[in-house]
Short mmCIF file of C-alpha atoms and ligand atoms in Angstrom, two decimals:
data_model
loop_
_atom_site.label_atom_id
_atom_site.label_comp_id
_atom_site.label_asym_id
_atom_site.label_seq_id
_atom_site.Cartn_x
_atom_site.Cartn_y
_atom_site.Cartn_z
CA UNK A 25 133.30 175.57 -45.83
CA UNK A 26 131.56 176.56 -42.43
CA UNK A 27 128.11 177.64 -43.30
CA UNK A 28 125.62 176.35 -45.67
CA UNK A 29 122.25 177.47 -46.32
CA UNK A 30 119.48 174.83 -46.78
CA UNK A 31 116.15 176.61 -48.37
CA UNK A 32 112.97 175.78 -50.00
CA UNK A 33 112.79 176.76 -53.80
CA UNK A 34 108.64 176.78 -54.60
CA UNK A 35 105.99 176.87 -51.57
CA UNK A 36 107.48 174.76 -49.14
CA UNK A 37 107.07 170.87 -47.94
CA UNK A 38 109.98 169.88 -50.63
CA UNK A 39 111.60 167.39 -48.32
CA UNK A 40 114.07 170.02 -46.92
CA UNK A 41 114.99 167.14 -43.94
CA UNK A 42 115.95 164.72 -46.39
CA UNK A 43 118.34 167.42 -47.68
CA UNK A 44 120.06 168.08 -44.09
CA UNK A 45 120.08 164.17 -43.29
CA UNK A 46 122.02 164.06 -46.46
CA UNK A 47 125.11 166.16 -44.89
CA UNK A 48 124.78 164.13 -41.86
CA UNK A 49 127.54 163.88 -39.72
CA UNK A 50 129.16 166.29 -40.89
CA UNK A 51 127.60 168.87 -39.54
CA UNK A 52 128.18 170.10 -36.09
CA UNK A 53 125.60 172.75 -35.70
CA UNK A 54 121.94 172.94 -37.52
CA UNK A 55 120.20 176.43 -37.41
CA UNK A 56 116.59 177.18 -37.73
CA UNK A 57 116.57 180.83 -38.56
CA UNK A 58 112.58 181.65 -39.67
CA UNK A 59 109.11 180.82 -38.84
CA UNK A 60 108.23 178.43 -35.89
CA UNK A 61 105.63 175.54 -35.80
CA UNK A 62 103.81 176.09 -38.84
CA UNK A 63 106.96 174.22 -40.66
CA UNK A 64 106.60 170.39 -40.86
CA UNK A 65 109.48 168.39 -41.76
CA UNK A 66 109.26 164.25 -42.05
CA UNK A 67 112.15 162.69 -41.05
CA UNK A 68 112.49 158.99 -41.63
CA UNK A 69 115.09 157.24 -39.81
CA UNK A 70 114.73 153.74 -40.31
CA UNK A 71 111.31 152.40 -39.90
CA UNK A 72 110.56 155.36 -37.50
CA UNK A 73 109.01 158.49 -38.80
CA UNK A 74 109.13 161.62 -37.28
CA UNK A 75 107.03 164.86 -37.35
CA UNK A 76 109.00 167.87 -36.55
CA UNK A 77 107.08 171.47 -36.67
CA UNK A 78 109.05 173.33 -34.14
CA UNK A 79 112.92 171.80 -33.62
CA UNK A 80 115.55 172.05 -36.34
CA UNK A 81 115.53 168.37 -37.72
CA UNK A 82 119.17 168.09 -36.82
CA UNK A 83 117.80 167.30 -33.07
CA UNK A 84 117.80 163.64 -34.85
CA UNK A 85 121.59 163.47 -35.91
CA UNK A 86 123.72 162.12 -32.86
CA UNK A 87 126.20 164.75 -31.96
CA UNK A 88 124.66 168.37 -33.93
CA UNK A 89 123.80 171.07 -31.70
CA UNK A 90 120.49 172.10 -32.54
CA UNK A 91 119.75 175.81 -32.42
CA UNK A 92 116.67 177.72 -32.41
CA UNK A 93 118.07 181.23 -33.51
CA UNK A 94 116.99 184.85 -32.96
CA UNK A 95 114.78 185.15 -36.21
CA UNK A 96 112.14 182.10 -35.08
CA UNK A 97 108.93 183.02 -33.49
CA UNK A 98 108.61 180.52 -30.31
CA UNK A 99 105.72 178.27 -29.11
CA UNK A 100 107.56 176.89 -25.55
CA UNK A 101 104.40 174.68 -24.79
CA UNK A 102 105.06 173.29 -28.37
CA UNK A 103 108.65 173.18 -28.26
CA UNK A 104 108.59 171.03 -24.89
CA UNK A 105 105.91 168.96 -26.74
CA UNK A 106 108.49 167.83 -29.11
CA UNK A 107 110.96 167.50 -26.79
CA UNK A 108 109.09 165.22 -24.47
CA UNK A 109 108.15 163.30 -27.64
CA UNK A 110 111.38 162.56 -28.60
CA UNK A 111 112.78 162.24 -25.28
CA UNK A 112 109.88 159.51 -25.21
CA UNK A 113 111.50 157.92 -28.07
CA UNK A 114 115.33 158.01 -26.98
CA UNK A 115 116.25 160.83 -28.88
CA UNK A 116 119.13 162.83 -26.90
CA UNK A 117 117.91 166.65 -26.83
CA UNK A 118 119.82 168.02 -24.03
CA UNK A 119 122.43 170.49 -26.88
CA UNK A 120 119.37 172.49 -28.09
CA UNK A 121 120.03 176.16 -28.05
CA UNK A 122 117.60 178.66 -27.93
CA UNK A 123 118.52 182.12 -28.35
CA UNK A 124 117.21 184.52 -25.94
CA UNK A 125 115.91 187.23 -28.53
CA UNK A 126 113.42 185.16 -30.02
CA UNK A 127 110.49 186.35 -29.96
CA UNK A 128 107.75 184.55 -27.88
CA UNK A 129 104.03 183.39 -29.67
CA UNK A 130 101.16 183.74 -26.48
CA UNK A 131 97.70 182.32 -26.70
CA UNK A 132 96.55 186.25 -27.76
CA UNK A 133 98.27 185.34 -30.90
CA UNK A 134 97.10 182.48 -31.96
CA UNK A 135 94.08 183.99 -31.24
CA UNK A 136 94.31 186.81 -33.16
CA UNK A 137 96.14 184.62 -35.94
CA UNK A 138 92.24 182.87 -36.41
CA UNK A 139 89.89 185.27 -36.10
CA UNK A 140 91.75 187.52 -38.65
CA UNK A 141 91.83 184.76 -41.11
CA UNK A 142 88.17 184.25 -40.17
CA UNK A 143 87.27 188.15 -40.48
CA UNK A 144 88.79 187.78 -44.00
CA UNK A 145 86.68 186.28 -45.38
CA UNK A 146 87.18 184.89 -48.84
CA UNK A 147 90.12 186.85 -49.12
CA UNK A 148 91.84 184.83 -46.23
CA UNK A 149 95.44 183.39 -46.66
CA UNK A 150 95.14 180.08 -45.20
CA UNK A 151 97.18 180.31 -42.52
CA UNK A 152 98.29 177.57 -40.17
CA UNK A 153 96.46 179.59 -37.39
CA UNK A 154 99.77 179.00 -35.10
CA UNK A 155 99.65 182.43 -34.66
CA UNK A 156 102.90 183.18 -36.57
CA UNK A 157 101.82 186.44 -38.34
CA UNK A 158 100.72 187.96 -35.00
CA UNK A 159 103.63 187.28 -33.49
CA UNK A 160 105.92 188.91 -36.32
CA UNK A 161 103.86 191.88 -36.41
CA UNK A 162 104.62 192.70 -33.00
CA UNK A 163 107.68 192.19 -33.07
CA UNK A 164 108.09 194.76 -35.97
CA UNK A 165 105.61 196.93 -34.44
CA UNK A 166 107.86 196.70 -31.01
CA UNK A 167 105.27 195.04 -28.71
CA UNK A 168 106.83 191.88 -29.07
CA UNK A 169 107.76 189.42 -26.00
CA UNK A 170 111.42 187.48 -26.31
CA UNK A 171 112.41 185.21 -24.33
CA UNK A 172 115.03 186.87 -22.59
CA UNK A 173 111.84 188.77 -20.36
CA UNK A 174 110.60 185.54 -19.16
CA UNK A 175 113.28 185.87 -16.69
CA UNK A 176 112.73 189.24 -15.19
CA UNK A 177 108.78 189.32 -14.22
CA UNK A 178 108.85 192.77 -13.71
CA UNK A 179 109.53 193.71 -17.42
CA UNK A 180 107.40 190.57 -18.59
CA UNK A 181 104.60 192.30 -16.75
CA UNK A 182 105.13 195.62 -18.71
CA UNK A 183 105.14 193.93 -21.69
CA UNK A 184 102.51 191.80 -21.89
CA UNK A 185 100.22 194.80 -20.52
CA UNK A 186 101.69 197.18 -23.40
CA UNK A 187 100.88 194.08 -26.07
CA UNK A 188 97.71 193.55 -24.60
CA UNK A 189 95.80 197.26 -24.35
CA UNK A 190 95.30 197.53 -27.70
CA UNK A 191 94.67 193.86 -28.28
CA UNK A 192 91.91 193.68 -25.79
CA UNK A 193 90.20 196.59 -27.73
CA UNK A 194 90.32 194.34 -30.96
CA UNK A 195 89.22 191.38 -29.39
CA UNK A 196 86.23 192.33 -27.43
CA UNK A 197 84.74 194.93 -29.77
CA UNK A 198 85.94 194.25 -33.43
CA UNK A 199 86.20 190.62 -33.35
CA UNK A 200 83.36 189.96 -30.08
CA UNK A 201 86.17 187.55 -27.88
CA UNK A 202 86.38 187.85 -24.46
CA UNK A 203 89.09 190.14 -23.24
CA UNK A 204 92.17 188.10 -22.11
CA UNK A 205 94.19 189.33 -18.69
CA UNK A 206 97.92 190.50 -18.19
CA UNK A 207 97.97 187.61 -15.16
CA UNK A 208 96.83 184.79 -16.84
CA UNK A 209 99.74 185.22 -19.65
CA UNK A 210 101.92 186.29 -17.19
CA UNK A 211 101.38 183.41 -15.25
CA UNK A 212 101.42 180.93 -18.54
CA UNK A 213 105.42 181.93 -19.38
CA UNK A 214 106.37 182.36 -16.17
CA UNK A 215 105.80 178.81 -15.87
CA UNK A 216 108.23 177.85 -18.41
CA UNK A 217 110.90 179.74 -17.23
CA UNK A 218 112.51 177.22 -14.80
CA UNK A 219 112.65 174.32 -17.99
CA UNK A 220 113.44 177.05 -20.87
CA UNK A 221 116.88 179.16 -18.59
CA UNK A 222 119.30 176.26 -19.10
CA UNK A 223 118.52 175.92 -23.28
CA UNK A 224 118.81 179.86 -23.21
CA UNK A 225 121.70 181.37 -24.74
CA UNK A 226 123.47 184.15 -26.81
CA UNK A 227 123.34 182.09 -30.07
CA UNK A 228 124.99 184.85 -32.13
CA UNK A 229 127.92 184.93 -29.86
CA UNK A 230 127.83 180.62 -30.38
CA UNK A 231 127.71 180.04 -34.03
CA UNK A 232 130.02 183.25 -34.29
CA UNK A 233 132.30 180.79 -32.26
CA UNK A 234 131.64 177.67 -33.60
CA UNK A 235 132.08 179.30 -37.22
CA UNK A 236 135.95 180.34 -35.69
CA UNK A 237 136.82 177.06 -34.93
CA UNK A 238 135.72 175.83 -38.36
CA UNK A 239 133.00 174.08 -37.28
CA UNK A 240 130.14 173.13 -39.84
CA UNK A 241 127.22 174.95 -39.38
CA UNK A 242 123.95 174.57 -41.17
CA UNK A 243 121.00 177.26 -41.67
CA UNK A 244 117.76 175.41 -42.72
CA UNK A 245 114.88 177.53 -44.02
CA UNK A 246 111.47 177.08 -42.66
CA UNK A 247 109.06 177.48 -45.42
CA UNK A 248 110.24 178.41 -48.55
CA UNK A 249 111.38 180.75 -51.40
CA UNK A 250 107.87 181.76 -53.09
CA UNK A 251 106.16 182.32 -49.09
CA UNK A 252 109.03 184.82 -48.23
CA UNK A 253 107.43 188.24 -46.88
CA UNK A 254 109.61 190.40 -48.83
CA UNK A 255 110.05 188.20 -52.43
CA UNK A 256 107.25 185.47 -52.34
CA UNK A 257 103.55 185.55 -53.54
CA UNK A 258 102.83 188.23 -51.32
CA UNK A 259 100.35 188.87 -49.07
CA UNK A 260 99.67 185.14 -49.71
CA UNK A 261 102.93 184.09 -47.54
CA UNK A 262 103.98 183.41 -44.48
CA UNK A 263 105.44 186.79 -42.02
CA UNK A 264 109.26 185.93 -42.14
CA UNK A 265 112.06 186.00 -44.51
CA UNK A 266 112.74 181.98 -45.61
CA UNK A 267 115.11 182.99 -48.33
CA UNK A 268 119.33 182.47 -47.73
CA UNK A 269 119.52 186.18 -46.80
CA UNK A 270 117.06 185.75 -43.85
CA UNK A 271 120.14 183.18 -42.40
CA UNK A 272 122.31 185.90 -41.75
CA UNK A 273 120.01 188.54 -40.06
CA UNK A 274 117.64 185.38 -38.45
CA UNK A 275 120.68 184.43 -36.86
CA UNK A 276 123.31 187.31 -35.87
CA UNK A 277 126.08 185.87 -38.73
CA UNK A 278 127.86 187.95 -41.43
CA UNK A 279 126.18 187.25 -44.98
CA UNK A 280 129.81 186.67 -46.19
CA UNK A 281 130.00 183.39 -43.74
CA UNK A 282 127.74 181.72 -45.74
CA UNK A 283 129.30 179.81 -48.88
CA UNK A 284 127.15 177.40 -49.69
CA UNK A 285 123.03 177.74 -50.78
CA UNK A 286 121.49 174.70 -51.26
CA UNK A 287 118.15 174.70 -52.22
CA UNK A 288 115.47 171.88 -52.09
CA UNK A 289 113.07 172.03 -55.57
CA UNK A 290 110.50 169.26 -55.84
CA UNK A 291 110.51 167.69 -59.19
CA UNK A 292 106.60 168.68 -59.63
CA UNK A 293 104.95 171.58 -57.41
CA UNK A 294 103.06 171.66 -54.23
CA UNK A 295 101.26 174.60 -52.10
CA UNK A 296 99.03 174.57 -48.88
CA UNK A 297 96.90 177.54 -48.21
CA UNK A 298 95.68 180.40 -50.55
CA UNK A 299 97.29 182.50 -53.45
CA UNK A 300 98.45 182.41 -56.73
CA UNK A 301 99.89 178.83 -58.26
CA UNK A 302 100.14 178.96 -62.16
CA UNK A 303 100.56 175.30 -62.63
CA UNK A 304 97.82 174.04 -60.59
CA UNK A 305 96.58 170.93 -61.73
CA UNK A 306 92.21 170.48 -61.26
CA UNK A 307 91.96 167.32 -62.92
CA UNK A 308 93.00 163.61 -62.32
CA UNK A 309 96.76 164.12 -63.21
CA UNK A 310 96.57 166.44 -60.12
CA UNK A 311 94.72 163.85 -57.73
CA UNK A 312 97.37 161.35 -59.09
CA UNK A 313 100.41 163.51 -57.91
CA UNK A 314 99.04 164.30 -54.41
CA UNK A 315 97.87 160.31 -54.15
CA UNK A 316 101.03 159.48 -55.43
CA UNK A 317 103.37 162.02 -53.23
CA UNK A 318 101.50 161.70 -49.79
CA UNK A 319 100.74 165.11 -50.04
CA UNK A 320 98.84 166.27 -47.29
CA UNK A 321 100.36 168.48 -44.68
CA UNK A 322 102.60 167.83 -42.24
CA UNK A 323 100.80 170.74 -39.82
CA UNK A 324 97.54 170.46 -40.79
CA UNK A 325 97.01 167.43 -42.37
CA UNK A 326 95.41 169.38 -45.33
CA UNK A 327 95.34 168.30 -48.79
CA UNK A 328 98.03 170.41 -50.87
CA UNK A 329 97.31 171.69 -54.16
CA UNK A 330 99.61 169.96 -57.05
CA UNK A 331 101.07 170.84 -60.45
CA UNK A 332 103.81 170.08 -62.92
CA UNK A 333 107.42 171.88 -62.44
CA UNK A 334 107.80 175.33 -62.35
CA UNK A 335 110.93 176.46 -64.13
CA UNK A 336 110.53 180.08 -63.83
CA UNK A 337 109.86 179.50 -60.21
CA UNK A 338 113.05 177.49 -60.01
CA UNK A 339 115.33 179.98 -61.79
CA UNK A 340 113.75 182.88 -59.41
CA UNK A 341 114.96 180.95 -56.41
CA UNK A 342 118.25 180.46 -57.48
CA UNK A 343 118.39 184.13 -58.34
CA UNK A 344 117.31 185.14 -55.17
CA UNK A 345 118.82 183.08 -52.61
CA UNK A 346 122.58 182.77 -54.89
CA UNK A 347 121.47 179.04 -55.07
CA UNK A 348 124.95 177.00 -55.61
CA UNK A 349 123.41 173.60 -55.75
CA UNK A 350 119.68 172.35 -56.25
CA UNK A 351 118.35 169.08 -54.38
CA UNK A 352 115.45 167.57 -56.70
CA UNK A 353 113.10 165.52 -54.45
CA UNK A 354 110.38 162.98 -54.97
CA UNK A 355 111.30 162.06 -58.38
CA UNK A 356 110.22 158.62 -58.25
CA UNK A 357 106.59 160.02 -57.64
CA UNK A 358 106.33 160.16 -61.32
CA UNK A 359 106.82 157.25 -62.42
CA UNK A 360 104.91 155.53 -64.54
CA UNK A 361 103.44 159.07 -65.68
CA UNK A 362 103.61 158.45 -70.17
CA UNK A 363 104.41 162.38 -70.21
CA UNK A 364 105.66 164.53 -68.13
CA UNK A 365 104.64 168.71 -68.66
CA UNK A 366 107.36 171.31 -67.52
CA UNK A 367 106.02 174.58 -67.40
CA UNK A 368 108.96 176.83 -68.95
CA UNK A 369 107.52 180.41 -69.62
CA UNK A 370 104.69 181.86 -69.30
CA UNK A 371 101.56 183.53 -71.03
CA UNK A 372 100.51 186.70 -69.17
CA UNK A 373 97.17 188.39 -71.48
CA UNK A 374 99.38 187.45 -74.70
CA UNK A 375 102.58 188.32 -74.09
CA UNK A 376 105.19 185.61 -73.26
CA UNK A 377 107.05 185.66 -69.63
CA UNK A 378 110.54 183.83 -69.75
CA UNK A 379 110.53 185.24 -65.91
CA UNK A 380 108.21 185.51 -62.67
CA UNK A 381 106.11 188.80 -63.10
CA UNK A 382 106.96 191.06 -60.87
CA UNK A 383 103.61 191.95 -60.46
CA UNK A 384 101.21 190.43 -58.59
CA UNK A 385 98.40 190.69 -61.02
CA UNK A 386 100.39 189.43 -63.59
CA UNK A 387 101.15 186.14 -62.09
CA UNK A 388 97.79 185.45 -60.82
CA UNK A 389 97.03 185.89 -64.93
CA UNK A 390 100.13 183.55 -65.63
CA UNK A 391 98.68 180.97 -67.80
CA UNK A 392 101.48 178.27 -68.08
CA UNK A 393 103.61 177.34 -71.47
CA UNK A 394 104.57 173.48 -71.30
CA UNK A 395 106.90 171.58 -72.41
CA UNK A 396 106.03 167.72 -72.57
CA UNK A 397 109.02 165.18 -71.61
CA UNK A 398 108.64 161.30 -72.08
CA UNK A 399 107.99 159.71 -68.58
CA UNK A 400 109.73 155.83 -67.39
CA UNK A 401 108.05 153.16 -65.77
CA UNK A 402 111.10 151.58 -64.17
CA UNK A 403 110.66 151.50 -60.14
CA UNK A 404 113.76 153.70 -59.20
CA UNK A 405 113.79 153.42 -55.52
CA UNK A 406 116.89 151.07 -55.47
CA UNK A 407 119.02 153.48 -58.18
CA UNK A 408 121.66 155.47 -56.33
CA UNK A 409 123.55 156.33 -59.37
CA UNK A 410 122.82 158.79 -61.85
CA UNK A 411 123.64 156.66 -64.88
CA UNK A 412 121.37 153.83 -63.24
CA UNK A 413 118.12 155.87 -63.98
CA UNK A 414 116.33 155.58 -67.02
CA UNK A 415 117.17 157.09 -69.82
CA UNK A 416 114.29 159.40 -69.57
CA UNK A 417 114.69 159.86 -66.19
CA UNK A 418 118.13 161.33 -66.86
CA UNK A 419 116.90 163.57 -68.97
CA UNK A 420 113.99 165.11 -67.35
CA UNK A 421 116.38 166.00 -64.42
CA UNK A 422 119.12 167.16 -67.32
CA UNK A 423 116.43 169.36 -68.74
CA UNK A 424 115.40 170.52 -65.69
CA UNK A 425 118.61 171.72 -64.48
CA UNK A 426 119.41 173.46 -67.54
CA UNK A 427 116.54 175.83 -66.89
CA UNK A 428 116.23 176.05 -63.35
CA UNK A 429 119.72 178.54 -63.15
CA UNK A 430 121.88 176.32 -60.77
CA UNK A 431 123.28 172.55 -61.07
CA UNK A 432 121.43 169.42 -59.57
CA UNK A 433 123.66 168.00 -56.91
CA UNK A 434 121.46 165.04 -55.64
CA UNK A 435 117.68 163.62 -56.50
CA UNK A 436 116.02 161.78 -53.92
CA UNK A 437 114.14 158.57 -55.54
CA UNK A 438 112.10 157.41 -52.27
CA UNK A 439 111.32 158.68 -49.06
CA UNK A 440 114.18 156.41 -46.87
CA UNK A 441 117.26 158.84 -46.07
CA UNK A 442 119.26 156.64 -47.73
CA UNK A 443 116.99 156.90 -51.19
CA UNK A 444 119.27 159.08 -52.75
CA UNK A 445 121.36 159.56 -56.14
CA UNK A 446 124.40 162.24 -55.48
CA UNK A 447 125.59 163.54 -58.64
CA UNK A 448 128.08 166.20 -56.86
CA UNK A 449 129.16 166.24 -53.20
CA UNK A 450 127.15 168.69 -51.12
CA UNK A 451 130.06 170.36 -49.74
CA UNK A 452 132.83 170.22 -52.44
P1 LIG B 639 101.50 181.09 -41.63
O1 LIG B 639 102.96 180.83 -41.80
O2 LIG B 639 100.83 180.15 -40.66
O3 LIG B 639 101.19 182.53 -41.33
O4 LIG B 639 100.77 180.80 -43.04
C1 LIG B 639 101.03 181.61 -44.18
C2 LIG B 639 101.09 180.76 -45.45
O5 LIG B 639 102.27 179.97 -45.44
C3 LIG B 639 99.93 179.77 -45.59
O6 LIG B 639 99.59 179.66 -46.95
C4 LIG B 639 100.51 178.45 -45.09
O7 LIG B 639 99.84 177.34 -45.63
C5 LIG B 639 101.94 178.58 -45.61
N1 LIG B 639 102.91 177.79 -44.83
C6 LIG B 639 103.39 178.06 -43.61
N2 LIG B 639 104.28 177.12 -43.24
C7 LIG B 639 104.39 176.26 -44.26
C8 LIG B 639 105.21 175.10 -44.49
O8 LIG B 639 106.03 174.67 -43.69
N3 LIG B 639 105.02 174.48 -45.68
C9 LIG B 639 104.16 174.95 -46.61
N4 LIG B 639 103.42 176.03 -46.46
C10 LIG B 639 103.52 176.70 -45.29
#
C-alpha cells in the first residue's frame, strides 16, 4: 500500500502528528502537500516536545525523507529557523526535499496578509497573518515567485518587479505603508539561495520513484477538512486545498496512487480564527474543554474556541476526502465529564439537517440537535486496549463511529506517542 493520506476532519489542530508517529517506521517518505507555517503540529517524543509550523513532522522519525512538495507556500527564513532548531537539538535534517515549484511567501505578503485582515474590519477571518493567502493568490493570479527563480537572478528580478507594481499601488495609497523596493526582496532570497540549491529538487519525479519501488509514502494535510478553499466554511478558511484530493495535485502524484485516507477527528471540536462553528460552547463546559485539552494554538498561542462532537461534520469529511479509517484523538480529555453531548443533526429555522448545509447561511443558522452519552471517570492514559476502556468509554467511541461514515482505527488516550489504543492496523 504505497500512499496514504493523513488529513484533518473538523478545523484543524486534531493531533494530526500523533497520527503519522503512529505509522512510524514504516514509512519511508512523509509529504506536506498544503499550506506552510500557519500549521502547528506538537510532537512529543519522550520528554521533549516539539513545535513544528513549517517541516513535515516526519523530519523527527530516523530514516523518512521529509518533503516539502509543490502545493506548500514557503517561508525559507522560517524553514531554516526550524531547521537550525532541530539541528540544535540533534535532530538529523539533511533528507529534506523541497520541490522547486513551490511557491515562495516575501515580506510584501505577510504584509499584505495583515493589513487586509486589519482593513476588514469586523468581517476579518482571523488569519495567522503568515501571509499565506497572499501568497496563494498570486500564485493563481500568476505573479507568484517559486523557488526554482531564486536561482536565476535575472528572472527573480522580473518577477518580483511584476508582483510588486501593483502591490506598491495598494500599499502606499489604499492601505498608507511605505512602498517596498524590487532590490531589497531581491536581495532577501537571493541570500538563501546558496543554503536552499542542495534541498531543491523535482519532488514529483521523487515520490513518482519512490512510489515504483514500493516505497511507503505519506501525504499529511496541513489544516484541515472544514478550512479547505474549495469545501470548508468558506471565505472563513485558509487559501489551499487540505482535503485528500489536494495530495495528488499538491504533489505531482496520480489520485489513483493513493489507497489509504486516514483522517484525524478530535473526539470534541476545536477552531482558531473567525467563521461559523455550530457547536460552540460559551459557558463553563467550554472553558473546561480548552483547560482540559491545552487548547491554545500552536502558531499563535491563541485561545481556540471549543464544543462537543460534530457528527455531521465528521460524516462530511469522510465523504469528501473517501476517508478509509478515522483516528479519534484526545479522548481522555473528557473524562470525568457526567455527560457527554454529541451533536447529530441539525436545526436550520425549523427544519431538521441530517447533513452540512450546503449553504453558507444555513450553517451559520445551524442550531445543534444533541444527543447526551454517559461520561467515565476512570483515568485512561495507561489503557492501550479497546476492551480496557470503560464501558462508557467504549461506547461513546462505538456511537461515534457509527455516525461519523468511516470506522475508528485507533483513539489516542494521552498526549505521549505511545498513548494509544489501535483497534485496526493503519495499513491493513
Ligand atoms: P491562514 O491560513 O493564515 O490564511 O488563516 C485562515 C484560517 O485558517 C484562520 O481561521 C486560521 O486560524 C486557520 N488556520 C490556519 N492554519 C491552521 C491550523 O494549522 N490549525 C487550525 N487553524 C488554522
Amino acid at each position: 500500500m504505497p500512499a496514504i493520506v493523513i488529513i484533518g476532519a473538523q478545523w484543524g489542530d486534531e493531533g494530526k502528528g500523533k497520527a503519522t508517529d503512529l505509522l512510524g517506521s514504516r514509512i519511508d517518505y512523509v509529504v506536506k502537500f498544503n499550506g506552510g507555517n500557519n500549521a502547528g503540529h506538537t510532537v512529543v517524543v519522550g520528554n521533549e516536545k516539539y513545535a513544528l509550523h513549517l517541516l513535515p513532522s516526519g523530519i523527527l522519525t530516523e530514516g523518512v525523507t521529509p518533503v516539502i512538495a509543490n502545493g506548500v507556500v514557503v517561508d525559507i527564513e522560517v524553514l531554516f529557523e526550524e531547521l537550525d532548531a532541530l539541528t540544535a537539538r540533534g535532530v538529523d535534517v539533511s533528507r529534506l526535499k523541497v520541490s522547486s515549484n513551490a511557491h515562495v511567501i516575501t515580506q510584501y505578503h505577510r504584509t499584505l496578509d495583515k493589513v487586509t485582515e486589519r482593513f476588514l474590519g469586523k468581517r476579518q477571518i482571523g488569519t495567522t497573518g503568515r501571509g499565506i493567502g497572499p501568497t496563494y493568490a498570486d500564485k493563481i493570479n500568476r505573479v507568484g515567485i517559486r523557488i526554482q527563480d531564486l536561482f536565476d537572478e535575472n528572472i527573480l528580478r522580473q518577477k518580483v518587479e511584476a508582483a510588486l507594481d501593483q502591490k506598491n499601488h495598494l500599499l502606499v495609497k489604499i492601505y498608507n505603508r511605505r512602498a517596498i523596493t524590487v532590490d531589497e526582496i531581491v536581495a532577501d532570497l537571493l541570500s538563501y539561495a546558496d543554503r536552499l540549491r542542495p534541498m531543491v529538487a523535482d519532488t514529483s519525479l521523487l515520490l513518482h520513484e519512490a512510489l515504483e519501488a514500493g516505497k511507503h509514502v505519506l501525504f499529511e494535510g496541513g489544516q484541515a477538512t472544514m478550512l479547505d478553499v474549495d469545501h470548508g466554511t468558506y471565505p472563513f478558511v485558509t487559501s489551499s486545498n487540505s482535503t485528500a484530493g489536494g495530495a495528488a495535485t499538491g504533489s505531482g502524484i496520480g489520485p489513483n496512487r493513493i489507497e489509504r485516507v486516514i483522517a484525524v477527528v478530535k473526539a470534541y471540536t476545536t477552531r482558531v480564527g473567525a467563521g461559523p462553528f455550530p457547536t460552540e460552547l460559551f459557558d463553563e463546559s467550554g472553558e473546561w474543554l480548552r483547560a482540559r485539552g491545552f487548547e491554545f494554538g500552536t502558531t499563535t498561542g491563541r485561545p481556540r474556541r471549543t464544543g462537543w462532537y460534530d457528527a455531521p461534520i465528521a460524516r462530511y469529511s469522510s465523504r469528501i476526502n473517501g476517508v478509509t479509517d478515522f483516528v479519534l484523538t484526545k479522548l481522555d480529555t473528557l473524562t470525568g465529564l457526567e455527560t457527554i453531548p454529541v451533536c447529530v443533526a441539525y436545526d436550520v429555522d425549523g427544519v431538521r439537517h441530517d447533513e452540512v448545509p450546503a449553504s453558507q447561511s444555513d450553517f451559520h443558522h445551524a442550531v445543534p440537535i444533541y444527543q447526551n452519552f454517559p461520561g467515565w471517570s476512570e483515568d485512561i492514559s495507561g489503557v492501550r486496549r479497546f476492551e480496557d476502556l470503560p464501558k462508557n468509554a467504549q461506547d461513546y467511541v462505538t456511537a461515534l463511529e457509527a455516525m461519523s461514515g468511516s470506522r475508528i482505527s485507533a483513539i489516542g488516550v494521552g498526549p505521549g506517542r505511545e498513548a494509544i489504543v489501535v483497534r485496526h492496523d493503519l495499513l491493513d
